[in-house]
Amino acid sequence: LPEHVGVIMDGNGRWAKAQGKPRIFGHKSGMDALKKVAVHGARRGLKVMTVYAFSTENWARPVDEVKFIMSLPIDFYGKYMPTLKAENIQIRMIGEREGMPKATLASIDRAAEETAENTGMILNFAMNYGGRRDIILAIQELAKSGQDLSLLTEEELSKHLQTAVLPENLRDPDLII
Ligand code: FPP
């Protein structure tokens, strides 16, 4: 069994279109599907599930669609917090906070706090996350602290990536779907 599984949320729009529904209907259904997948993963004994829900590139989508996607975490935790707690799931987030709506961040922070004592699977939301952006921000931080970047090791870099919110041996996905 892989320990850390990444799930790229894709095809919501196409799926909705095939049903003759608007794209946001697909996102809403994607949110409900995510809950099912997370519960299944937790019960099967995965250690971490990272869901790539919104990338830094996704800001280029129509404003209304972005707004809707940013409202989904509020909906998700409002609806599913009792389930997440019952399934012993811990919520975390990676991604850049800057630029994200305050209410969205507040709902994710609250969910992380309320599940901090849980010991089961970590459900890690990648929101406003970009892999290259993560590396750039880490290097900028290291440069500012006066480190000699020509001596930078993978271990040192890894400590400064946003994925450092995950346990050290579980930061990189074993499988990405
Ligand atoms: C990609 O599908 C999906 C997204 C950009 C957004 C997915 C995010 C959610 C459903 C929210 C997740 C929930 C929480 C709690 C954070 P697409 O629109 O690119 O589909 P397409 O490729 O068919 O166009």
PDB file of C-alpha atoms and ligand atoms in Angstrom:
ATOM      1  CA  LEU A   1       0.000   0.000   0.000  1.00  0.00           C
ATOM      2  CA  PRO A   2       1.424   3.438  -0.854  1.00  0.00           C
ATOM      3  CA  GLU A   3       1.721   5.705   2.200  1.00  0.00           C
ATOM      4  CA  HIS A   4       1.221   9.096   0.558  1.00  0.00           C
ATOM      5  CA  VAL A   5      -1.211   9.352  -2.338  1.00  0.00           C
ATOM      6  CA  GLY A   6      -1.676  12.549  -4.339  1.00  0.00           C
ATOM      7  CA  VAL A   7      -4.955  13.212  -6.131  1.00  0.00           C
ATOM      8  CA  ILE A   8      -5.145  15.802  -8.885  1.00  0.00           C
ATOM      9  CA  MET A   9      -8.731  16.994  -9.047  1.00  0.00           C
ATOM     10  CA  ASP A  10      -9.360  17.143 -12.748  1.00  0.00           C
ATOM     11  CA  GLY A  11     -12.194  16.626 -15.176  1.00  0.00           C
ATOM     12  CA  ASN A  12     -14.861  18.292 -13.040  1.00  0.00           C
ATOM     13  CA  GLY A  13     -15.822  20.656 -15.842  1.00  0.00           C
ATOM     14  CA  ARG A  14     -15.865  17.969 -18.553  1.00  0.00           C
ATOM     15  CA  TRP A  15     -17.866  15.641 -16.342  1.00  0.00           C
ATOM     16  CA  ALA A  16     -20.496  18.331 -15.678  1.00  0.00           C
ATOM     17  CA  LYS A  17     -20.688  19.241 -19.364  1.00  0.00           C
ATOM     18  CA  ALA A  18     -21.329  15.596 -20.236  1.00  0.00           C
ATOM     19  CA  GLN A  19     -24.301  15.735 -17.828  1.00  0.00           C
ATOM     20  CA  GLY A  20     -25.541  18.936 -19.479  1.00  0.00           C
ATOM     21  CA  LYS A  21     -24.759  20.899 -16.282  1.00  0.00           C
ATOM     22  CA  PRO A  22     -22.634  24.017 -15.605  1.00  0.00           C
ATOM     23  CA  ARG A  23     -18.966  23.606 -14.704  1.00  0.00           C
ATOM     24  CA  ILE A  24     -19.529  24.641 -11.086  1.00  0.00           C
ATOM     25  CA  PHE A  25     -21.882  21.674 -10.691  1.00  0.00           C
ATOM     26  CA  GLY A  26     -18.841  19.537 -11.526  1.00  0.00           C
ATOM     27  CA  HIS A  27     -16.762  21.240  -8.839  1.00  0.00           C
ATOM     28  CA  LYS A  28     -19.483  20.743  -6.272  1.00  0.00           C
ATOM     29  CA  SER A  29     -19.732  17.048  -7.178  1.00  0.00           C
ATOM     30  CA  GLY A  30     -15.917  16.890  -7.088  1.00  0.00           C
ATOM     31  CA  MET A  31     -16.054  18.129  -3.517  1.00  0.00           C
ATOM     32  CA  ASP A  32     -18.490  15.363  -2.537  1.00  0.00           C
ATOM     33  CA  ALA A  33     -16.393  12.774  -4.394  1.00  0.00           C
ATOM     34  CA  LEU A  34     -13.344  14.018  -2.504  1.00  0.00           C
ATOM     35  CA  LYS A  35     -15.041  13.251   0.798  1.00  0.00           C
ATOM     36  CA  LYS A  36     -15.752   9.676  -0.336  1.00  0.00           C
ATOM     37  CA  VAL A  37     -12.184   9.158  -1.562  1.00  0.00           C
ATOM     38  CA  ALA A  38     -10.717  10.618   1.643  1.00  0.00           C
ATOM     39  CA  VAL A  39     -12.836   8.406   3.903  1.00  0.00           C
ATOM     40  CA  HIS A  40     -11.957   5.346   1.827  1.00  0.00           C
ATOM     41  CA  GLY A  41      -8.230   6.210   1.921  1.00  0.00           C
ATOM     42  CA  ALA A  42      -8.327   6.760   5.681  1.00  0.00           C
ATOM     43  CA  ARG A  43     -10.080   3.440   6.263  1.00  0.00           C
ATOM     44  CA  ARG A  44      -7.579   1.610   4.026  1.00  0.00           C
ATOM     45  CA  GLY A  45      -4.747   2.984   6.142  1.00  0.00           C
ATOM     46  CA  LEU A  46      -3.146   5.627   3.931  1.00  0.00           C
ATOM     47  CA  LYS A  47      -0.918   7.965   5.936  1.00  0.00           C
ATOM     48  CA  VAL A  48      -1.267  11.076   3.773  1.00  0.00           C
ATOM     49  CA  MET A  49      -3.574  12.104   0.953  1.00  0.00           C
ATOM     50  CA  THR A  50      -2.677  15.327  -0.822  1.00  0.00           C
ATOM     51  CA  VAL A  51      -5.441  16.782  -2.933  1.00  0.00           C
ATOM     52  CA  TYR A  52      -4.313  19.236  -5.567  1.00  0.00           C
ATOM     53  CA  ALA A  53      -7.470  21.343  -5.488  1.00  0.00           C
ATOM     54  CA  PHE A  54      -6.319  24.718  -6.815  1.00  0.00           C
ATOM     55  CA  SER A  55      -3.024  25.479  -8.498  1.00  0.00           C
ATOM     56  CA  THR A  56      -1.347  28.849  -8.917  1.00  0.00           C
ATOM     57  CA  GLU A  57      -2.291  28.553 -12.615  1.00  0.00           C
ATOM     58  CA  ASN A  58      -6.006  28.199 -11.766  1.00  0.00           C
ATOM     59  CA  TRP A  59      -6.344  31.954 -11.102  1.00  0.00           C
ATOM     60  CA  ALA A  60      -6.584  32.340 -14.893  1.00  0.00           C
ATOM     61  CA  ARG A  61     -10.087  30.814 -14.800  1.00  0.00           C
ATOM     62  CA  PRO A  62     -13.228  32.996 -15.022  1.00  0.00           C
ATOM     63  CA  VAL A  63     -13.699  35.107 -11.851  1.00  0.00           C
ATOM     64  CA  ASP A  64     -17.031  33.493 -10.948  1.00  0.00           C
ATOM     65  CA  GLU A  65     -15.580  30.002 -11.209  1.00  0.00           C
ATOM     66  CA  VAL A  66     -12.599  30.954  -9.010  1.00  0.00           C
ATOM     67  CA  LYS A  67     -14.968  32.493  -6.464  1.00  0.00           C
ATOM     68  CA  PHE A  68     -17.035  29.334  -6.419  1.00  0.00           C
ATOM     69  CA  ILE A  69     -14.019  27.055  -5.974  1.00  0.00           C
ATOM     70  CA  MET A  70     -12.758  29.280  -3.138  1.00  0.00           C
ATOM     71  CA  SER A  71     -16.116  28.891  -1.389  1.00  0.00           C
ATOM     72  CA  LEU A  72     -15.926  25.086  -1.526  1.00  0.00           C
ATOM     73  CA  PRO A  73     -13.627  24.567   1.479  1.00  0.00           C
ATOM     74  CA  ILE A  74     -16.142  26.507   3.607  1.00  0.00           C
ATOM     75  CA  ASP A  75     -18.890  24.244   2.318  1.00  0.00           C
ATOM     76  CA  PHE A  76     -16.766  21.127   2.667  1.00  0.00           C
ATOM     77  CA  TYR A  77     -15.853  21.623   6.316  1.00  0.00           C
ATOM     78  CA  GLY A  78     -19.325  22.918   7.180  1.00  0.00           C
ATOM     79  CA  LYS A  79     -20.831  19.733   5.808  1.00  0.00           C
ATOM     80  CA  TYR A  80     -18.185  17.095   6.540  1.00  0.00           C
ATOM     81  CA  MET A  81     -16.376  18.109   9.737  1.00  0.00           C
ATOM     82  CA  PRO A  82     -18.240  15.516  11.839  1.00  0.00           C
ATOM     83  CA  THR A  83     -17.249  12.808   9.319  1.00  0.00           C
ATOM     84  CA  LEU A  84     -13.612  13.932   9.237  1.00  0.00           C
ATOM     85  CA  LYS A  85     -13.490  13.853  13.029  1.00  0.00           C
ATOM     86  CA  ALA A  86     -15.191  10.456  13.230  1.00  0.00           C
ATOM     87  CA  GLU A  87     -12.699   9.057  10.701  1.00  0.00           C
ATOM     88  CA  ASN A  88      -9.753  10.413  12.759  1.00  0.00           C
ATOM     89  CA  ILE A  89      -8.578  12.513   9.759  1.00  0.00           C
ATOM     90  CA  GLN A  90      -6.170  15.428  10.264  1.00  0.00           C
ATOM     91  CA  ILE A  91      -6.484  18.461   7.968  1.00  0.00           C
ATOM     92  CA  ARG A  92      -3.429  20.353   6.693  1.00  0.00           C
ATOM     93  CA  MET A  93      -2.834  22.828   3.906  1.00  0.00           C
ATOM     94  CA  ILE A  94       0.036  23.642   1.594  1.00  0.00           C
ATOM     95  CA  GLY A  95       0.104  26.632  -0.747  1.00  0.00           C
ATOM     96  CA  GLU A  96       0.533  30.361  -0.630  1.00  0.00           C
ATOM     97  CA  ARG A  97      -1.834  32.103   1.728  1.00  0.00           C
ATOM     98  CA  GLU A  98      -1.287  35.459   0.086  1.00  0.00           C
ATOM     99  CA  GLY A  99      -4.000  36.184  -2.463  1.00  0.00           C
ATOM    100  CA  MET A 100      -6.497  33.711  -1.051  1.00  0.00           C
ATOM    101  CA  PRO A 101      -9.839  34.943   0.362  1.00  0.00           C
ATOM    102  CA  LYS A 102      -9.759  35.410   4.149  1.00  0.00           C
ATOM    103  CA  ALA A 103     -12.924  33.361   4.703  1.00  0.00           C
ATOM    104  CA  THR A 104     -11.456  30.414   2.762  1.00  0.00           C
ATOM    105  CA  LEU A 105      -8.256  30.492   4.794  1.00  0.00           C
ATOM    106  CA  ALA A 106     -10.190  30.852   8.042  1.00  0.00           C
ATOM    107  CA  SER A 107     -12.261  27.748   7.291  1.00  0.00           C
ATOM    108  CA  ILE A 108      -9.163  25.684   6.448  1.00  0.00           C
ATOM    109  CA  ASP A 109      -7.340  26.951   9.567  1.00  0.00           C
ATOM    110  CA  ARG A 110     -10.319  26.102  11.746  1.00  0.00           C
ATOM    111  CA  ALA A 111     -10.528  22.616  10.240  1.00  0.00           C
ATOM    112  CA  ALA A 112      -6.787  22.107  10.838  1.00  0.00           C
ATOM    113  CA  GLU A 113      -7.152  23.241  14.464  1.00  0.00           C
ATOM    114  CA  GLU A 114     -10.220  21.128  15.128  1.00  0.00           C
ATOM    115  CA  THR A 115      -8.526  17.990  13.787  1.00  0.00           C
ATOM    116  CA  ALA A 116      -5.041  18.656  15.198  1.00  0.00           C
ATOM    117  CA  GLU A 117      -5.466  16.002  17.899  1.00  0.00           C
ATOM    118  CA  ASN A 118      -6.522  13.326  15.399  1.00  0.00           C
ATOM    119  CA  THR A 119      -3.999  10.586  14.694  1.00  0.00           C
ATOM    120  CA  GLY A 120      -5.259   9.070  11.432  1.00  0.00           C
ATOM    121  CA  MET A 121      -4.699   9.975   7.799  1.00  0.00           C
ATOM    122  CA  ILE A 122      -3.537  13.503   6.997  1.00  0.00           C
ATOM    123  CA  LEU A 123      -5.778  15.092   4.372  1.00  0.00           C
ATOM    124  CA  ASN A 124      -3.512  17.729   2.920  1.00  0.00           C
ATOM    125  CA  PHE A 125      -5.138  20.403   0.751  1.00  0.00           C
ATOM    126  CA  ALA A 126      -2.940  21.953  -1.905  1.00  0.00           C
ATOM    127  CA  MET A 127      -4.611  25.306  -2.472  1.00  0.00           C
ATOM    128  CA  ASN A 128      -2.915  28.066  -4.420  1.00  0.00           C
ATOM    129  CA  TYR A 129      -0.014  25.627  -4.614  1.00  0.00           C
ATOM    130  CA  GLY A 130       2.621  25.356  -7.308  1.00  0.00           C
ATOM    131  CA  GLY A 131       5.610  23.033  -7.067  1.00  0.00           C
ATOM    132  CA  ARG A 132       8.045  25.470  -8.683  1.00  0.00           C
ATOM    133  CA  ARG A 133       6.665  28.348  -6.621  1.00  0.00           C
ATOM    134  CA  ASP A 134       7.268  26.256  -3.485  1.00  0.00           C
ATOM    135  CA  ILE A 135      10.923  25.768  -4.466  1.00  0.00           C
ATOM    136  CA  ILE A 136      11.406  29.462  -5.324  1.00  0.00           C
ATOM    137  CA  LEU A 137       9.918  30.647  -2.018  1.00  0.00           C
ATOM    138  CA  ALA A 138      12.101  28.200  -0.081  1.00  0.00           C
ATOM    139  CA  ILE A 139      15.249  29.379  -1.876  1.00  0.00           C
ATOM    140  CA  GLN A 140      14.349  33.045  -1.317  1.00  0.00           C
ATOM    141  CA  GLU A 141      13.872  32.340   2.379  1.00  0.00           C
ATOM    142  CA  LEU A 142      17.242  30.546   2.567  1.00  0.00           C
ATOM    143  CA  ALA A 143      18.966  33.361   0.667  1.00  0.00           C
ATOM    144  CA  LYS A 144      17.507  35.969   3.025  1.00  0.00           C
ATOM    145  CA  SER A 145      18.802  34.057   6.024  1.00  0.00           C
ATOM    146  CA  GLY A 146      22.296  34.381   4.563  1.00  0.00           C
ATOM    147  CA  GLN A 147      22.821  30.692   3.705  1.00  0.00           C
ATOM    148  CA  ASP A 148      25.455  29.791   1.140  1.00  0.00           C
ATOM    149  CA  LEU A 149      23.169  28.442  -1.590  1.00  0.00           C
ATOM    150  CA  SER A 150      26.027  26.780  -3.448  1.00  0.00           C
ATOM    151  CA  LEU A 151      26.160  24.297  -0.547  1.00  0.00           C
ATOM    152  CA  LEU A 152      22.393  23.678  -0.435  1.00  0.00           C
ATOM    153  CA  THR A 153      21.432  20.017   0.080  1.00  0.00           C
ATOM    154  CA  GLU A 154      18.152  18.277  -0.711  1.00  0.00           C
ATOM    155  CA  GLU A 155      17.573  17.726   3.010  1.00  0.00           C
ATOM    156  CA  GLU A 156      17.997  21.423   3.782  1.00  0.00           C
ATOM    157  CA  LEU A 157      15.737  22.458   0.887  1.00  0.00           C
ATOM    158  CA  SER A 158      13.100  19.959   1.948  1.00  0.00           C
ATOM    159  CA  LYS A 159      12.933  21.540   5.430  1.00  0.00           C
ATOM    160  CA  HIS A 160      11.988  24.868   3.841  1.00  0.00           C
ATOM    161  CA  LEU A 161       9.350  23.611   1.408  1.00  0.00           C
ATOM    162  CA  GLN A 162       5.673  23.983   2.291  1.00  0.00           C
ATOM    163  CA  THR A 163       5.471  20.185   2.380  1.00  0.00           C
ATOM    164  CA  ALA A 164       7.405  20.444   5.673  1.00  0.00           C
ATOM    165  CA  VAL A 165       3.939  20.572   7.327  1.00  0.00           C
ATOM    166  CA  LEU A 166       3.972  16.797   6.729  1.00  0.00           C
ATOM    167  CA  PRO A 167       5.977  14.254   8.753  1.00  0.00           C
ATOM    168  CA  GLU A 168       9.553  14.049   7.449  1.00  0.00           C
ATOM    169  CA  ASN A 169       9.310  10.538   5.971  1.00  0.00           C
ATOM    170  CA  LEU A 170       5.953  11.222   4.289  1.00  0.00           C
ATOM    171  CA  ARG A 171       6.500  14.448   2.375  1.00  0.00           C
ATOM    172  CA  ASP A 172       6.747  13.092  -1.157  1.00  0.00           C
ATOM    173  CA  PRO A 173       3.772  11.256  -2.713  1.00  0.00           C
ATOM    174  CA  ASP A 174       4.338   7.575  -3.562  1.00  0.00           C
ATOM    175  CA  LEU A 175       1.532   7.611  -6.097  1.00  0.00           C
ATOM    176  CA  ILE A 176      -0.249  10.442  -7.888  1.00  0.00           C
ATOM    177  CA  ILE A 177      -3.683   9.886  -9.392  1.00  0.00           C
TER     178      ILE A 177
HETATM  179  C1  FPP B   1     -10.172  20.788 -12.135  1.00  0.00           C
HETATM  180  O1  FPP B   1     -11.233  20.395 -12.964  1.00  0.00           O
HETATM  181  C2  FPP B   1     -10.668  21.120 -10.792  1.00  0.00           C
HETATM  182  C3  FPP B   1     -10.449  22.293 -10.147  1.00  0.00           C
HETATM  183  C4  FPP B   1      -9.638  23.382 -10.703  1.00  0.00           C
HETATM  184  C5  FPP B   1     -11.031  22.585  -8.819  1.00  0.00           C
HETATM  185  C6  FPP B   1     -11.283  21.410  -7.945  1.00  0.00           C
HETATM  186  C7  FPP B   1     -11.513  21.829  -6.584  1.00  0.00           C
HETATM  187  C8  FPP B   1     -12.549  21.459  -5.840  1.00  0.00           C
HETATM  188  C9  FPP B   1     -13.634  20.578  -6.342  1.00  0.00           C
HETATM  189  C10 FPP B   1     -12.630  21.948  -4.461  1.00  0.00           C
HETATM  190  C11 FPP B   1     -12.095  20.935  -3.543  1.00  0.00           C
HETATM  191  C12 FPP B   1     -12.664  21.029  -2.258  1.00  0.00           C
HETATM  192  C13 FPP B   1     -12.054  21.560  -1.196  1.00  0.00           C
HETATM  193  C14 FPP B   1     -12.633  21.332   0.127  1.00  0.00           C
HETATM  194  C15 FPP B   1     -10.808  22.356  -1.273  1.00  0.00           C
HETATM  195  P1  FPP B   1     -11.417  21.125 -14.351  1.00  0.00           P
HETATM  196  O2  FPP B   1     -12.355  22.237 -14.183  1.00  0.00           O
HETATM  197  O3  FPP B   1     -10.055  21.486 -14.864  1.00  0.00           O
HETATM  198  O4  FPP B   1     -12.047  20.050 -15.230  1.00  0.00           O
HETATM  199  P2  FPP B   1     -11.866  19.993 -16.807  1.00  0.00           P
HETATM  200  O5  FPP B   1     -10.451  19.533 -17.029  1.00  0.00           O
HETATM  201  O6  FPP B   1     -12.883  18.991 -17.188  1.00  0.00           O
HETATM  202  O7  FPP B   1     -12.132  21.358 -17.343  1.00  0.00           O
END
